[in-house]
Amino acid sequence: MSWHPQYRSSKFRHVYGKAAGKEKCYDCVPITLNVHDNHFCAVNPNFIAVVTECAGGGAFLVIPIKQTGKLDPHYPKVCGHKGNVLDIKWNPFNDFVIASCSEDSTVKIWDIPNQLLKRNITSPKKELLGHARRVGLIEWHPTADNILFSSGYDYKIMIWNLDVKEAVISNPVKILDAHPDVVLSMSFNTDGSLLATACRDRKIRLIDPRAGTVLQETNYKSHKVNKVLFLGNMKKLFSTGTSRWNNRQIALWDQNDLSVPLLEEDLDGSSGLLFPIYDSDTHMLYVVGKGDGNIRYYEISPEKPYLNYLMEYRSHLPQKGIGTMPKRGLDVSVCEIFRFYKLVPTKSLIEPISMIVPRRSESYQEDIYPLTAAAQPALTARQWLKGVNKGPLLVSLRPGSDAVNSLPQFLEPEPLVKTTGLSQQQVWEGRMPLEGEQKPREIEDSRKRLKVEEKLPKAEQVCLSNGFDIFECPPPKTENELLQMFYRQQEEIRRLREVVNQRDVHIKQLELELRNLCTD
């Protein structure tokens, strides 16, 4: 067992997991029954995608992130695969593009519309044909745009450049043929210059993906690896697997020496797989057990004992898969540092779990939110293929700072008060003949104000369906919800009338001031 010191100063010692209430869960979701060892869920700030059961092929659901509650049983699916879908991943630089791989030996790239789905999506944006057998894993490059890695049961890893015009791509830019068996896991370092893999032969390999050479390889017999993970810039690898006695086991490795692990620890005797998830901003490591309801979390330090146990989130609901929200989708006002989306197939439920740092202050906590990876690529596909390495672009999570949305940007709706700026603008335009009699400074001020007001309506690009924003307010499903929405709209109309009346009074006051100025 790892050594736990009696006292250790840390900002994350008291992090706790908080499950969302039933009204914020996704209910009646037909989660896949496939036994493949994958997450089966992908999340970004706009959508949650989950692999589902489908007759006659493979499919997955794409649900707006704020459309919680019961899912319509006839909700449209993304269903263009001929075999079961085994993995799905959102493009880290575009919240409206998702990749999927399947037992039909293909990888498909899909464009998701930014309005509510009304019919099934069956035509992909791009189709990647190269694997001879089913494709079990896909990973987007962390810093280069439009570079995708896929791994199949033909023991090959293929690198695809999607920055081409062809809709069907048959030739990958590189094929990594360094594994004697199926690849179980892939992980990139921070700038994407190195790839770590876990193979069914129970070995970890460190690969230069552009050269196709194996730089390091483990020959350690007492740790049978299933999943491997790069720990950011810590120059370390973390793996989960089983020991000789079939106990679930975790291990920590030096990136430059894979002969013997730095640390090895048995957890329990359960048979479910362990999914490792690392947060490079807080240096926290989460270990999620498949088939149980536990999430263990640790803090990584550069010196011994390297792995510091913090706590364990426990639940009686077993999880089949897990999705994680990118940092730019977290609620910083409640000190949320991570969010999981837990798949519970026994109840057809997706349950969000927030990891929260307890703080009394309601202000932005800069010490627990360092600069994080932005939603813009640092390199083009051609630059990366030519050998250029570059770390991710960084952005602050402070509210009001530079935009952290991925392209194409989906703007949040502005307060409705600003929509009355149009009527005010028209009123000012109707009184333009008086402008010649104003003082020069007042003329400049009014012109600046007009320019600002002209820009406001253009920025308010809200995705509407039948008159409401589908991301902020999903369509009502019951008569009670419809009545509540009606009353809310009536209250909003009353409030807007008051605002318009106040503006009218203000306009009359300004007219009086202008007349006084003219008489003077």
mmCIF file of C-alpha atoms in Angstrom, residues 187-190 194-196 206 228-232 236-238 255 278:
data_model
loop_
_atom_site.group_PDB
_atom_site.id
_atom_site.type_symbol
_atom_site.label_atom_id
_atom_site.label_comp_id
_atom_site.label_asym_id
_atom_site.label_seq_id
_atom_site.Cartn_x
_atom_site.Cartn_y
_atom_site.Cartn_z
ATOM 1 C CA SER A 187 -2.904 8.501 -24.434
ATOM 2 C CA PHE A 188 -1.011 11.607 -25.610
ATOM 3 C CA ASN A 189 1.409 13.782 -23.710
ATOM 4 C CA THR A 190 0.593 17.497 -23.414
ATOM 5 C CA LEU A 194 4.428 11.149 -27.781
ATOM 6 C CA LEU A 195 1.828 8.387 -27.672
ATOM 7 C CA ALA A 196 1.530 5.833 -24.869
ATOM 8 C CA LEU A 206 5.949 4.736 -25.652
ATOM 9 C CA VAL A 228 -2.487 3.812 -19.555
ATOM 10 C CA LEU A 229 -2.466 7.588 -19.143
ATOM 11 C CA PHE A 230 0.059 10.415 -19.520
ATOM 12 C CA LEU A 231 0.153 12.631 -16.411
ATOM 13 C CA GLY A 232 0.456 15.986 -18.172
ATOM 14 C CA LYS A 236 5.142 10.149 -15.662
ATOM 15 C CA LEU A 237 2.702 7.505 -16.834
ATOM 16 C CA PHE A 238 -0.149 6.021 -14.824
ATOM 17 C CA GLN A 255 8.388 8.211 -18.668
ATOM 18 C CA TYR A 278 -6.240 13.004 -15.046
#
